[in-house]
Amino acid sequence: MQQNKKKRKLAQDIHRAFQIAAPLLSIVYVLMGGVLFFGYLGNLLDQKWDSSPFGVVTGVFIGFGLGIYNMIKVLQHSNRK
């Protein structure tokens, strides 16, 4: 009976740790994804309009800016809890 309580407490602690860490871990993926996605879109626009490297550079900056914006939102939300 005592072992079951310890296991249950450990499982609850692990679950709580993942609940706290998940939004913070997602920041990296959103930041990288935004930079890659908008950089790729910029590359497509560069190929279409023959304006290399302005589309890629602009896309990377837009993706980075949106990633930073999302990071600030996630950190503010996690600080409220």
mmCIF file with all atom_site columns, N, CA and C in Angstrom:
data_model
loop_
_atom_site.group_PDB
_atom_site.id
_atom_site.type_symbol
_atom_site.label_atom_id
_atom_site.label_alt_id
_atom_site.label_comp_id
_atom_site.label_asym_id
_atom_site.label_entity_id
_atom_site.label_seq_id
_atom_site.pdbx_PDB_ins_code
_atom_site.Cartn_x
_atom_site.Cartn_y
_atom_site.Cartn_z
_atom_site.occupancy
_atom_site.B_iso_or_equiv
_atom_site.pdbx_formal_charge
_atom_site.auth_seq_id
_atom_site.auth_comp_id
_atom_site.auth_asym_id
_atom_site.auth_atom_id
_atom_site.pdbx_PDB_model_num
ATOM 1   N N  . MET A 1 1  ? 0.821  -1.188 0.000   1.00 0.00 ? 1  MET A N  1
ATOM 2   C CA . MET A 1 1  ? 0.000  0.000  0.000   1.00 0.00 ? 1  MET A CA 1
ATOM 3   C C  . MET A 1 1  ? 0.866  1.253  0.000   1.00 0.00 ? 1  MET A C  1
ATOM 4   N N  . GLN A 1 2  ? 1.925  1.259  0.788   1.00 0.00 ? 2  GLN A N  1
ATOM 5   C CA . GLN A 1 2  ? 2.835  2.401  0.889   1.00 0.00 ? 2  GLN A CA 1
ATOM 6   C C  . GLN A 1 2  ? 3.561  2.628  -0.437  1.00 0.00 ? 2  GLN A C  1
ATOM 7   N N  . GLN A 1 3  ? 3.928  1.527  -1.121  1.00 0.00 ? 3  GLN A N  1
ATOM 8   C CA . GLN A 1 3  ? 4.616  1.650  -2.400  1.00 0.00 ? 3  GLN A CA 1
ATOM 9   C C  . GLN A 1 3  ? 3.698  2.252  -3.458  1.00 0.00 ? 3  GLN A C  1
ATOM 10  N N  . ASN A 1 4  ? 2.421  1.886  -3.423  1.00 0.00 ? 4  ASN A N  1
ATOM 11  C CA . ASN A 1 4  ? 1.474  2.440  -4.384  1.00 0.00 ? 4  ASN A CA 1
ATOM 12  C C  . ASN A 1 4  ? 1.325  3.953  -4.206  1.00 0.00 ? 4  ASN A C  1
ATOM 13  N N  . LYS A 1 5  ? 1.324  4.408  -2.959  1.00 0.00 ? 5  LYS A N  1
ATOM 14  C CA . LYS A 1 5  ? 1.225  5.840  -2.705  1.00 0.00 ? 5  LYS A CA 1
ATOM 15  C C  . LYS A 1 5  ? 2.453  6.569  -3.224  1.00 0.00 ? 5  LYS A C  1
ATOM 16  N N  . LYS A 1 6  ? 3.635  5.967  -3.017  1.00 0.00 ? 6  LYS A N  1
ATOM 17  C CA . LYS A 1 6  ? 4.863  6.571  -3.491  1.00 0.00 ? 6  LYS A CA 1
ATOM 18  C C  . LYS A 1 6  ? 4.888  6.635  -5.018  1.00 0.00 ? 6  LYS A C  1
ATOM 19  N N  . LYS A 1 7  ? 4.446  5.550  -5.664  1.00 0.00 ? 7  LYS A N  1
ATOM 20  C CA . LYS A 1 7  ? 4.414  5.525  -7.126  1.00 0.00 ? 7  LYS A CA 1
ATOM 21  C C  . LYS A 1 7  ? 3.429  6.550  -7.669  1.00 0.00 ? 7  LYS A C  1
ATOM 22  N N  . ARG A 1 8  ? 2.283  6.649  -7.032  1.00 0.00 ? 8  ARG A N  1
ATOM 23  C CA . ARG A 1 8  ? 1.270  7.603  -7.460  1.00 0.00 ? 8  ARG A CA 1
ATOM 24  C C  . ARG A 1 8  ? 1.774  9.032  -7.289  1.00 0.00 ? 8  ARG A C  1
ATOM 25  N N  . LYS A 1 9  ? 2.453  9.300  -6.175  1.00 0.00 ? 9  LYS A N  1
ATOM 26  C CA . LYS A 1 9  ? 3.009  10.640 -5.926  1.00 0.00 ? 9  LYS A CA 1
ATOM 27  C C  . LYS A 1 9  ? 4.088  10.971 -6.948  1.00 0.00 ? 9  LYS A C  1
ATOM 28  N N  . LEU A 1 10 ? 4.941  9.991  -7.257  1.00 0.00 ? 10 LEU A N  1
ATOM 29  C CA . LEU A 1 10 ? 5.987  10.197 -8.251  1.00 0.00 ? 10 LEU A CA 1
ATOM 30  C C  . LEU A 1 10 ? 5.377  10.474 -9.625  1.00 0.00 ? 10 LEU A C  1
ATOM 31  N N  . ALA A 1 11 ? 4.356  9.733  -10.000 1.00 0.00 ? 11 ALA A N  1
ATOM 32  C CA . ALA A 1 11 ? 3.691  9.943  -11.280 1.00 0.00 ? 11 ALA A CA 1
ATOM 33  C C  . ALA A 1 11 ? 3.044  11.323 -11.345 1.00 0.00 ? 11 ALA A C  1
ATOM 34  N N  . GLN A 1 12 ? 2.455  11.770 -10.256 1.00 0.00 ? 12 GLN A N  1
ATOM 35  C CA . GLN A 1 12 ? 1.854  13.101 -10.222 1.00 0.00 ? 12 GLN A CA 1
ATOM 36  C C  . GLN A 1 12 ? 2.928  14.181 -10.330 1.00 0.00 ? 12 GLN A C  1
ATOM 37  N N  . ASP A 1 13 ? 4.061  13.986 -9.682  1.00 0.00 ? 13 ASP A N  1
ATOM 38  C CA . ASP A 1 13 ? 5.153  14.959 -9.755  1.00 0.00 ? 13 ASP A CA 1
ATOM 39  C C  . ASP A 1 13 ? 5.716  15.055 -11.180 1.00 0.00 ? 13 ASP A C  1
ATOM 40  N N  . ILE A 1 14 ? 5.870  13.909 -11.826 1.00 0.00 ? 14 ILE A N  1
ATOM 41  C CA . ILE A 1 14 ? 6.373  13.898 -13.203 1.00 0.00 ? 14 ILE A CA 1
ATOM 42  C C  . ILE A 1 14 ? 5.371  14.575 -14.133 1.00 0.00 ? 14 ILE A C  1
ATOM 43  N N  . HIS A 1 15 ? 4.106  14.282 -13.949 1.00 0.00 ? 15 HIS A N  1
ATOM 44  C CA . HIS A 1 15 ? 3.060  14.899 -14.761 1.00 0.00 ? 15 HIS A CA 1
ATOM 45  C C  . HIS A 1 15 ? 3.058  16.420 -14.590 1.00 0.00 ? 15 HIS A C  1
ATOM 46  N N  . ARG A 1 16 ? 3.187  16.871 -13.376 1.00 0.00 ? 16 ARG A N  1
ATOM 47  C CA . ARG A 1 16 ? 3.216  18.314 -13.101 1.00 0.00 ? 16 ARG A CA 1
ATOM 48  C C  . ARG A 1 16 ? 4.451  18.973 -13.720 1.00 0.00 ? 16 ARG A C  1
ATOM 49  N N  . ALA A 1 17 ? 5.585  18.290 -13.657 1.00 0.00 ? 17 ALA A N  1
ATOM 50  C CA . ALA A 1 17 ? 6.809  18.835 -14.251 1.00 0.00 ? 17 ALA A CA 1
ATOM 51  C C  . ALA A 1 17 ? 6.657  18.989 -15.763 1.00 0.00 ? 17 ALA A C  1
ATOM 52  N N  . PHE A 1 18 ? 6.045  18.004 -16.419 1.00 0.00 ? 18 PHE A N  1
ATOM 53  C CA . PHE A 1 18 ? 5.828  18.105 -17.857 1.00 0.00 ? 18 PHE A CA 1
ATOM 54  C C  . PHE A 1 18 ? 4.817  19.202 -18.200 1.00 0.00 ? 18 PHE A C  1
ATOM 55  N N  . GLN A 1 19 ? 3.817  19.384 -17.371 1.00 0.00 ? 19 GLN A N  1
ATOM 56  C CA . GLN A 1 19 ? 2.851  20.458 -17.606 1.00 0.00 ? 19 GLN A CA 1
ATOM 57  C C  . GLN A 1 19 ? 3.521  21.824 -17.534 1.00 0.00 ? 19 GLN A C  1
ATOM 58  N N  . ILE A 1 20 ? 4.464  21.970 -16.642 1.00 0.00 ? 20 ILE A N  1
ATOM 59  C CA . ILE A 1 20 ? 5.172  23.241 -16.499 1.00 0.00 ? 20 ILE A CA 1
ATOM 60  C C  . ILE A 1 20 ? 6.171  23.432 -17.640 1.00 0.00 ? 20 ILE A C  1
ATOM 61  N N  . ALA A 1 21 ? 6.863  22.381 -18.024 1.00 0.00 ? 21 ALA A N  1
ATOM 62  C CA . ALA A 1 21 ? 7.941  22.495 -18.999 1.00 0.00 ? 21 ALA A CA 1
ATOM 63  C C  . ALA A 1 21 ? 7.462  22.523 -20.448 1.00 0.00 ? 21 ALA A C  1
ATOM 64  N N  . ALA A 1 22 ? 6.321  21.942 -20.760 1.00 0.00 ? 22 ALA A N  1
ATOM 65  C CA . ALA A 1 22 ? 5.887  21.822 -22.152 1.00 0.00 ? 22 ALA A CA 1
ATOM 66  C C  . ALA A 1 22 ? 5.780  23.162 -22.880 1.00 0.00 ? 22 ALA A C  1
ATOM 67  N N  . PRO A 1 23 ? 5.125  24.164 -22.315 1.00 0.00 ? 23 PRO A N  1
ATOM 68  C CA . PRO A 1 23 ? 5.064  25.435 -23.050 1.00 0.00 ? 23 PRO A CA 1
ATOM 69  C C  . PRO A 1 23 ? 6.437  26.074 -23.254 1.00 0.00 ? 23 PRO A C  1
ATOM 70  N N  . LEU A 1 24 ? 7.319  25.917 -22.298 1.00 0.00 ? 24 LEU A N  1
ATOM 71  C CA . LEU A 1 24 ? 8.651  26.498 -22.419 1.00 0.00 ? 24 LEU A CA 1
ATOM 72  C C  . LEU A 1 24 ? 9.476  25.772 -23.472 1.00 0.00 ? 24 LEU A C  1
ATOM 73  N N  . LEU A 1 25 ? 9.288  24.469 -23.593 1.00 0.00 ? 25 LEU A N  1
ATOM 74  C CA . LEU A 1 25 ? 10.001 23.706 -24.609 1.00 0.00 ? 25 LEU A CA 1
ATOM 75  C C  . LEU A 1 25 ? 9.478  24.006 -26.007 1.00 0.00 ? 25 LEU A C  1
ATOM 76  N N  . SER A 1 26 ? 8.218  24.371 -26.101 1.00 0.00 ? 26 SER A N  1
ATOM 77  C CA . SER A 1 26 ? 7.646  24.664 -27.419 1.00 0.00 ? 26 SER A CA 1
ATOM 78  C C  . SER A 1 26 ? 8.201  25.950 -28.006 1.00 0.00 ? 26 SER A C  1
ATOM 79  N N  . ILE A 1 27 ? 8.756  26.821 -27.188 1.00 0.00 ? 27 ILE A N  1
ATOM 80  C CA . ILE A 1 27 ? 9.308  28.087 -27.676 1.00 0.00 ? 27 ILE A CA 1
ATOM 81  C C  . ILE A 1 27 ? 10.378 27.831 -28.741 1.00 0.00 ? 27 ILE A C  1
ATOM 82  N N  . VAL A 1 28 ? 11.247 26.882 -28.503 1.00 0.00 ? 28 VAL A N  1
ATOM 83  C CA . VAL A 1 28 ? 12.341 26.599 -29.428 1.00 0.00 ? 28 VAL A CA 1
ATOM 84  C C  . VAL A 1 28 ? 11.801 26.147 -30.775 1.00 0.00 ? 28 VAL A C  1
ATOM 85  N N  . TYR A 1 29 ? 10.809 25.243 -30.741 1.00 0.00 ? 29 TYR A N  1
ATOM 86  C CA . TYR A 1 29 ? 10.270 24.714 -31.987 1.00 0.00 ? 29 TYR A CA 1
ATOM 87  C C  . TYR A 1 29 ? 9.527  25.783 -32.774 1.00 0.00 ? 29 TYR A C  1
ATOM 88  N N  . VAL A 1 30 ? 8.793  26.636 -32.094 1.00 0.00 ? 30 VAL A N  1
ATOM 89  C CA . VAL A 1 30 ? 8.069  27.699 -32.781 1.00 0.00 ? 30 VAL A CA 1
ATOM 90  C C  . VAL A 1 30 ? 9.045  28.701 -33.384 1.00 0.00 ? 30 VAL A C  1
ATOM 91  N N  . LEU A 1 31 ? 10.092 29.037 -32.654 1.00 0.00 ? 31 LEU A N  1
ATOM 92  C CA . LEU A 1 31 ? 11.085 29.979 -33.159 1.00 0.00 ? 31 LEU A CA 1
ATOM 93  C C  . LEU A 1 31 ? 11.790 29.413 -34.394 1.00 0.00 ? 31 LEU A C  1
ATOM 94  N N  . MET A 1 32 ? 12.248 28.181 -34.317 1.00 0.00 ? 32 MET A N  1
ATOM 95  C CA . MET A 1 32 ? 12.920 27.557 -35.447 1.00 0.00 ? 32 MET A CA 1
ATOM 96  C C  . MET A 1 32 ? 11.973 27.383 -36.627 1.00 0.00 ? 32 MET A C  1
ATOM 97  N N  . GLY A 1 33 ? 10.757 26.947 -36.345 1.00 0.00 ? 33 GLY A N  1
ATOM 98  C CA . GLY A 1 33 ? 9.784  26.731 -37.405 1.00 0.00 ? 33 GLY A CA 1
ATOM 99  C C  . GLY A 1 33 ? 9.441  28.019 -38.127 1.00 0.00 ? 33 GLY A C  1
ATOM 100 N N  . GLY A 1 34 ? 9.276  29.094 -37.384 1.00 0.00 ? 34 GLY A N  1
ATOM 101 C CA . GLY A 1 34 ? 8.967  30.382 -37.999 1.00 0.00 ? 34 GLY A CA 1
ATOM 102 C C  . GLY A 1 34 ? 10.088 30.871 -38.901 1.00 0.00 ? 34 GLY A C  1
ATOM 103 N N  . VAL A 1 35 ? 11.309 30.748 -38.428 1.00 0.00 ? 35 VAL A N  1
ATOM 104 C CA . VAL A 1 35 ? 12.458 31.191 -39.225 1.00 0.00 ? 35 VAL A CA 1
ATOM 105 C C  . VAL A 1 35 ? 12.568 30.345 -40.493 1.00 0.00 ? 35 VAL A C  1
ATOM 106 N N  . LEU A 1 36 ? 12.433 29.032 -40.356 1.00 0.00 ? 36 LEU A N  1
ATOM 107 C CA . LEU A 1 36 ? 12.539 28.159 -41.532 1.00 0.00 ? 36 LEU A CA 1
ATOM 108 C C  . LEU A 1 36 ? 11.393 28.381 -42.512 1.00 0.00 ? 36 LEU A C  1
ATOM 109 N N  . PHE A 1 37 ? 10.170 28.490 -42.001 1.00 0.00 ? 37 PHE A N  1
ATOM 110 C CA . PHE A 1 37 ? 9.003  28.645 -42.861 1.00 0.00 ? 37 PHE A CA 1
ATOM 111 C C  . PHE A 1 37 ? 9.044  29.965 -43.624 1.00 0.00 ? 37 PHE A C  1
ATOM 112 N N  . PHE A 1 38 ? 9.255  31.074 -42.915 1.00 0.00 ? 38 PHE A N  1
ATOM 113 C CA . PHE A 1 38 ? 9.264  32.363 -43.584 1.00 0.00 ? 38 PHE A CA 1
ATOM 114 C C  . PHE A 1 38 ? 10.527 32.551 -44.439 1.00 0.00 ? 38 PHE A C  1
ATOM 115 N N  . GLY A 1 39 ? 11.616 31.931 -44.042 1.00 0.00 ? 39 GLY A N  1
ATOM 116 C CA . GLY A 1 39 ? 12.808 31.942 -44.893 1.00 0.00 ? 39 GLY A CA 1
ATOM 117 C C  . GLY A 1 39 ? 12.558 31.206 -46.202 1.00 0.00 ? 39 GLY A C  1
ATOM 118 N N  . TYR A 1 40 ? 11.850 30.096 -46.121 1.00 0.00 ? 40 TYR A N  1
ATOM 119 C CA . TYR A 1 40 ? 11.497 29.339 -47.326 1.00 0.00 ? 40 TYR A CA 1
ATOM 120 C C  . TYR A 1 40 ? 10.551 30.136 -48.218 1.00 0.00 ? 40 TYR A C  1
ATOM 121 N N  . LEU A 1 41 ? 9.551  30.792 -47.601 1.00 0.00 ? 41 LEU A N  1
ATOM 122 C CA . LEU A 1 41 ? 8.651  31.638 -48.388 1.00 0.00 ? 41 LEU A CA 1
ATOM 123 C C  . LEU A 1 41 ? 9.417  32.778 -49.056 1.00 0.00 ? 41 LEU A C  1
ATOM 124 N N  . GLY A 1 42 ? 10.348 33.369 -48.336 1.00 0.00 ? 42 GLY A N  1
ATOM 125 C CA . GLY A 1 42 ? 11.186 34.410 -48.919 1.00 0.00 ? 42 GLY A CA 1
ATOM 126 C C  . GLY A 1 42 ? 12.012 33.892 -50.085 1.00 0.00 ? 42 GLY A C  1
ATOM 127 N N  . ASN A 1 43 ? 12.501 32.671 -49.962 1.00 0.00 ? 43 ASN A N  1
ATOM 128 C CA . ASN A 1 43 ? 13.260 32.062 -51.047 1.00 0.00 ? 43 ASN A CA 1
ATOM 129 C C  . ASN A 1 43 ? 12.378 31.868 -52.277 1.00 0.00 ? 43 ASN A C  1
ATOM 130 N N  . LEU A 1 44 ? 11.142 31.426 -52.074 1.00 0.00 ? 44 LEU A N  1
ATOM 131 C CA . LEU A 1 44 ? 10.221 31.265 -53.203 1.00 0.00 ? 44 LEU A CA 1
ATOM 132 C C  . LEU A 1 44 ? 9.947  32.601 -53.891 1.00 0.00 ? 44 LEU A C  1
ATOM 133 N N  . LEU A 1 45 ? 9.763  33.646 -53.070 1.00 0.00 ? 45 LEU A N  1
ATOM 134 C CA . LEU A 1 45 ? 9.543  34.968 -53.654 1.00 0.00 ? 45 LEU A CA 1
ATOM 135 C C  . LEU A 1 45 ? 10.785 35.474 -54.391 1.00 0.00 ? 45 LEU A C  1
ATOM 136 N N  . ASP A 1 46 ? 11.957 35.172 -53.869 1.00 0.00 ? 46 ASP A N  1
ATOM 137 C CA . ASP A 1 46 ? 13.198 35.543 -54.550 1.00 0.00 ? 46 ASP A CA 1
ATOM 138 C C  . ASP A 1 46 ? 13.289 34.872 -55.918 1.00 0.00 ? 46 ASP A C  1
ATOM 139 N N  . GLN A 1 47 ? 12.921 33.597 -55.979 1.00 0.00 ? 47 GLN A N  1
ATOM 140 C CA . GLN A 1 47 ? 12.971 32.881 -57.244 1.00 0.00 ? 47 GLN A CA 1
ATOM 141 C C  . GLN A 1 47 ? 11.944 33.435 -58.233 1.00 0.00 ? 47 GLN A C  1
ATOM 142 N N  . LYS A 1 48 ? 10.779 33.778 -57.725 1.00 0.00 ? 48 LYS A N  1
ATOM 143 C CA . LYS A 1 48 ? 9.707  34.278 -58.594 1.00 0.00 ? 48 LYS A CA 1
ATOM 144 C C  . LYS A 1 48 ? 10.039 35.662 -59.135 1.00 0.00 ? 48 LYS A C  1
ATOM 145 N N  . TRP A 1 49 ? 10.548 36.559 -58.296 1.00 0.00 ? 49 TRP A N  1
ATOM 146 C CA . TRP A 1 49 ? 10.775 37.948 -58.667 1.00 0.00 ? 49 TRP A CA 1
ATOM 147 C C  . TRP A 1 49 ? 12.243 38.258 -58.945 1.00 0.00 ? 49 TRP A C  1
ATOM 148 N N  . ASP A 1 50 ? 13.109 37.263 -58.852 1.00 0.00 ? 50 ASP A N  1
ATOM 149 C CA . ASP A 1 50 ? 14.545 37.436 -59.090 1.00 0.00 ? 50 ASP A CA 1
ATOM 150 C C  . ASP A 1 50 ? 15.107 38.581 -58.239 1.00 0.00 ? 50 ASP A C  1
ATOM 151 N N  . SER A 1 51 ? 14.863 38.493 -56.945 1.00 0.00 ? 51 SER A N  1
ATOM 152 C CA . SER A 1 51 ? 15.274 39.566 -56.032 1.00 0.00 ? 51 SER A CA 1
ATOM 153 C C  . SER A 1 51 ? 16.180 39.059 -54.912 1.00 0.00 ? 51 SER A C  1
ATOM 154 N N  . SER A 1 52 ? 16.971 38.052 -55.240 1.00 0.00 ? 52 SER A N  1
ATOM 155 C CA . SER A 1 52 ? 17.812 37.421 -54.233 1.00 0.00 ? 52 SER A CA 1
ATOM 156 C C  . SER A 1 52 ? 18.745 38.442 -53.589 1.00 0.00 ? 52 SER A C  1
ATOM 157 N N  . PRO A 1 53 ? 19.017 38.401 -52.376 1.00 0.00 ? 53 PRO A N  1
ATOM 158 C CA . PRO A 1 53 ? 18.644 37.661 -51.175 1.00 0.00 ? 53 PRO A CA 1
ATOM 159 C C  . PRO A 1 53 ? 17.608 38.381 -50.319 1.00 0.00 ? 53 PRO A C  1
ATOM 160 N N  . PHE A 1 54 ? 16.951 39.390 -50.869 1.00 0.00 ? 54 PHE A N  1
ATOM 161 C CA . PHE A 1 54 ? 16.079 40.216 -50.040 1.00 0.00 ? 54 PHE A CA 1
ATOM 162 C C  . PHE A 1 54 ? 14.888 39.449 -49.472 1.00 0.00 ? 54 PHE A C  1
ATOM 163 N N  . GLY A 1 55 ? 14.314 38.531 -50.229 1.00 0.00 ? 55 GLY A N  1
ATOM 164 C CA . GLY A 1 55 ? 13.177 37.757 -49.746 1.00 0.00 ? 55 GLY A CA 1
ATOM 165 C C  . GLY A 1 55 ? 13.549 36.844 -48.601 1.00 0.00 ? 55 GLY A C  1
ATOM 166 N N  . VAL A 1 56 ? 14.678 36.172 -48.730 1.00 0.00 ? 56 VAL A N  1
ATOM 167 C CA . VAL A 1 56 ? 15.118 35.260 -47.671 1.00 0.00 ? 56 VAL A CA 1
ATOM 168 C C  . VAL A 1 56 ? 15.426 36.036 -46.397 1.00 0.00 ? 56 VAL A C  1
ATOM 169 N N  . VAL A 1 57 ? 16.151 37.128 -46.540 1.00 0.00 ? 57 VAL A N  1
ATOM 170 C CA . VAL A 1 57 ? 16.515 37.922 -45.361 1.00 0.00 ? 57 VAL A CA 1
ATOM 171 C C  . VAL A 1 57 ? 15.264 38.478 -44.684 1.00 0.00 ? 57 VAL A C  1
ATOM 172 N N  . THR A 1 58 ? 14.347 38.997 -45.487 1.00 0.00 ? 58 THR A N  1
ATOM 173 C CA . THR A 1 58 ? 13.100 39.518 -44.928 1.00 0.00 ? 58 THR A CA 1
ATOM 174 C C  . THR A 1 58 ? 12.298 38.412 -44.261 1.00 0.00 ? 58 THR A C  1
ATOM 175 N N  . GLY A 1 59 ? 12.213 37.257 -44.911 1.00 0.00 ? 59 GLY A N  1
ATOM 176 C CA . GLY A 1 59 ? 11.481 36.131 -44.334 1.00 0.00 ? 59 GLY A CA 1
ATOM 177 C C  . GLY A 1 59 ? 12.073 35.655 -43.021 1.00 0.00 ? 59 GLY A C  1
ATOM 178 N N  . VAL A 1 60 ? 13.387 35.603 -42.949 1.00 0.00 ? 60 VAL A N  1
ATOM 179 C CA . VAL A 1 60 ? 14.047 35.172 -41.704 1.00 0.00 ? 60 VAL A CA 1
ATOM 180 C C  . VAL A 1 60 ? 13.777 36.177 -40.584 1.00 0.00 ? 60 VAL A C  1
ATOM 181 N N  . PHE A 1 61 ? 13.845 37.468 -40.905 1.00 0.00 ? 61 PHE A N  1
ATOM 182 C CA . PHE A 1 61 ? 13.572 38.470 -39.874 1.00 0.00 ? 61 PHE A CA 1
ATOM 183 C C  . PHE A 1 61 ? 12.116 38.431 -39.418 1.00 0.00 ? 61 PHE A C  1
ATOM 184 N N  . ILE A 1 62 ? 11.192 38.226 -40.348 1.00 0.00 ? 62 ILE A N  1
ATOM 185 C CA . ILE A 1 62 ? 9.774  38.116 -39.970 1.00 0.00 ? 62 ILE A CA 1
ATOM 186 C C  . ILE A 1 62 ? 9.565  36.888 -39.092 1.00 0.00 ? 62 ILE A C  1
ATOM 187 N N  . GLY A 1 63 ? 10.133 35.747 -39.478 1.00 0.00 ? 63 GLY A N  1
ATOM 188 C CA . GLY A 1 63 ? 10.003 34.526 -38.679 1.00 0.00 ? 63 GLY A CA 1
ATOM 189 C C  . GLY A 1 63 ? 10.614 34.675 -37.301 1.00 0.00 ? 63 GLY A C  1
ATOM 190 N N  . PHE A 1 64 ? 11.758 35.321 -37.227 1.00 0.00 ? 64 PHE A N  1
ATOM 191 C CA . PHE A 1 64 ? 12.414 35.534 -35.939 1.00 0.00 ? 64 PHE A CA 1
ATOM 192 C C  . PHE A 1 64 ? 11.587 36.470 -35.064 1.00 0.00 ? 64 PHE A C  1
ATOM 193 N N  . GLY A 1 65 ? 11.066 37.537 -35.669 1.00 0.00 ? 65 GLY A N  1
ATOM 194 C CA . GLY A 1 65 ? 10.233 38.478 -34.914 1.00 0.00 ? 65 GLY A CA 1
ATOM 195 C C  . GLY A 1 65 ? 8.976  37.826 -34.370 1.00 0.00 ? 65 GLY A C  1
ATOM 196 N N  . LEU A 1 66 ? 8.320  37.017 -35.197 1.00 0.00 ? 66 LEU A N  1
ATOM 197 C CA . LEU A 1 66 ? 7.113  36.323 -34.727 1.00 0.00 ? 66 LEU A CA 1
ATOM 198 C C  . LEU A 1 66 ? 7.459  35.285 -33.653 1.00 0.00 ? 66 LEU A C  1
ATOM 199 N N  . GLY A 1 67 ? 8.620  34.658 -33.776 1.00 0.00 ? 67 GLY A N  1
ATOM 200 C CA . GLY A 1 67 ? 9.055  33.709 -32.749 1.00 0.00 ? 67 GLY A CA 1
ATOM 201 C C  . GLY A 1 67 ? 9.314  34.388 -31.418 1.00 0.00 ? 67 GLY A C  1
ATOM 202 N N  . ILE A 1 68 ? 9.940  35.554 -31.461 1.00 0.00 ? 68 ILE A N  1
ATOM 203 C CA . ILE A 1 68 ? 10.184 36.320 -30.234 1.00 0.00 ? 68 ILE A CA 1
ATOM 204 C C  . ILE A 1 68 ? 8.865  36.773 -29.623 1.00 0.00 ? 68 ILE A C  1
ATOM 205 N N  . TYR A 1 69 ? 7.930  37.215 -30.471 1.00 0.00 ? 69 TYR A N  1
ATOM 206 C CA . TYR A 1 69 ? 6.607  37.620 -29.987 1.00 0.00 ? 69 TYR A CA 1
ATOM 207 C C  . TYR A 1 69 ? 5.908  36.453 -29.282 1.00 0.00 ? 69 TYR A C  1
ATOM 208 N N  . ASN A 1 70 ? 5.969  35.275 -29.898 1.00 0.00 ? 70 ASN A N  1
ATOM 209 C CA . ASN A 1 70 ? 5.353  34.098 -29.277 1.00 0.00 ? 70 ASN A CA 1
ATOM 210 C C  . ASN A 1 70 ? 6.055  33.737 -27.973 1.00 0.00 ? 70 ASN A C  1
ATOM 211 N N  . MET A 1 71 ? 7.377  33.870 -27.927 1.00 0.00 ? 71 MET A N  1
ATOM 212 C CA . MET A 1 71 ? 8.117  33.572 -26.704 1.00 0.00 ? 71 MET A CA 1
ATOM 213 C C  . MET A 1 71 ? 7.676  34.492 -25.569 1.00 0.00 ? 71 MET A C  1
ATOM 214 N N  . ILE A 1 72 ? 7.498  35.773 -25.869 1.00 0.00 ? 72 ILE A N  1
ATOM 215 C CA . ILE A 1 72 ? 7.055  36.719 -24.846 1.00 0.00 ? 72 ILE A CA 1
ATOM 216 C C  . ILE A 1 72 ? 5.663  36.347 -24.349 1.00 0.00 ? 72 ILE A C  1
ATOM 217 N N  . LYS A 1 73 ? 4.769  35.970 -25.272 1.00 0.00 ? 73 LYS A N  1
ATOM 218 C CA . LYS A 1 73 ? 3.419  35.565 -24.872 1.00 0.00 ? 73 LYS A CA 1
ATOM 219 C C  . LYS A 1 73 ? 3.445  34.340 -23.962 1.00 0.00 ? 73 LYS A C  1
ATOM 220 N N  . VAL A 1 74 ? 4.234  33.344 -24.315 1.00 0.00 ? 74 VAL A N  1
ATOM 221 C CA . VAL A 1 74 ? 4.309  32.111 -23.515 1.00 0.00 ? 74 VAL A CA 1
ATOM 222 C C  . VAL A 1 74 ? 4.894  32.409 -22.140 1.00 0.00 ? 74 VAL A C  1
ATOM 223 N N  . LEU A 1 75 ? 5.950  33.221 -22.080 1.00 0.00 ? 75 LEU A N  1
ATOM 224 C CA . LEU A 1 75 ? 6.562  33.541 -20.787 1.00 0.00 ? 75 LEU A CA 1
ATOM 225 C C  . LEU A 1 75 ? 5.629  34.358 -19.914 1.00 0.00 ? 75 LEU A C  1
ATOM 226 N N  . GLN A 1 76 ? 4.885  35.294 -20.491 1.00 0.00 ? 76 GLN A N  1
ATOM 227 C CA . GLN A 1 76 ? 3.929  36.046 -19.703 1.00 0.00 ? 76 GLN A CA 1
ATOM 228 C C  . GLN A 1 76 ? 2.823  35.149 -19.172 1.00 0.00 ? 76 GLN A C  1
ATOM 229 N N  . HIS A 1 77 ? 2.375  34.226 -20.003 1.00 0.00 ? 77 HIS A N  1
ATOM 230 C CA . HIS A 1 77 ? 1.316  33.309 -19.572 1.00 0.00 ? 77 HIS A CA 1
ATOM 231 C C  . HIS A 1 77 ? 1.817  32.374 -18.471 1.00 0.00 ? 77 HIS A C  1
ATOM 232 N N  . SER A 1 78 ? 3.061  31.916 -18.587 1.00 0.00 ? 78 SER A N  1
ATOM 233 C CA . SER A 1 78 ? 3.592  30.997 -17.577 1.00 0.00 ? 78 SER A CA 1
ATOM 234 C C  . SER A 1 78 ? 3.870  31.733 -16.260 1.00 0.00 ? 78 SER A C  1
ATOM 235 N N  . ASN A 1 79 ? 4.170  33.041 -16.316 1.00 0.00 ? 79 ASN A N  1
ATOM 236 C CA . ASN A 1 79 ? 4.395  33.814 -15.099 1.00 0.00 ? 79 ASN A CA 1
ATOM 237 C C  . ASN A 1 79 ? 3.114  34.089 -14.340 1.00 0.00 ? 79 ASN A C  1
ATOM 238 N N  . ARG A 1 80 ? 1.994  34.119 -15.036 1.00 0.00 ? 80 ARG A N  1
ATOM 239 C CA . ARG A 1 80 ? 0.709  34.355 -14.376 1.00 0.00 ? 80 ARG A CA 1
ATOM 240 C C  . ARG A 1 80 ? 0.279  33.177 -13.506 1.00 0.00 ? 80 ARG A C  1
ATOM 241 N N  . LYS A 1 81 ? 0.713  31.997 -13.893 1.00 0.00 ? 81 LYS A N  1
ATOM 242 C CA . LYS A 1 81 ? 0.263  30.789 -13.156 1.00 0.00 ? 81 LYS A CA 1
ATOM 243 C C  . LYS A 1 81 ? 0.932  30.658 -11.839 1.00 0.00 ? 81 LYS A C  1
#
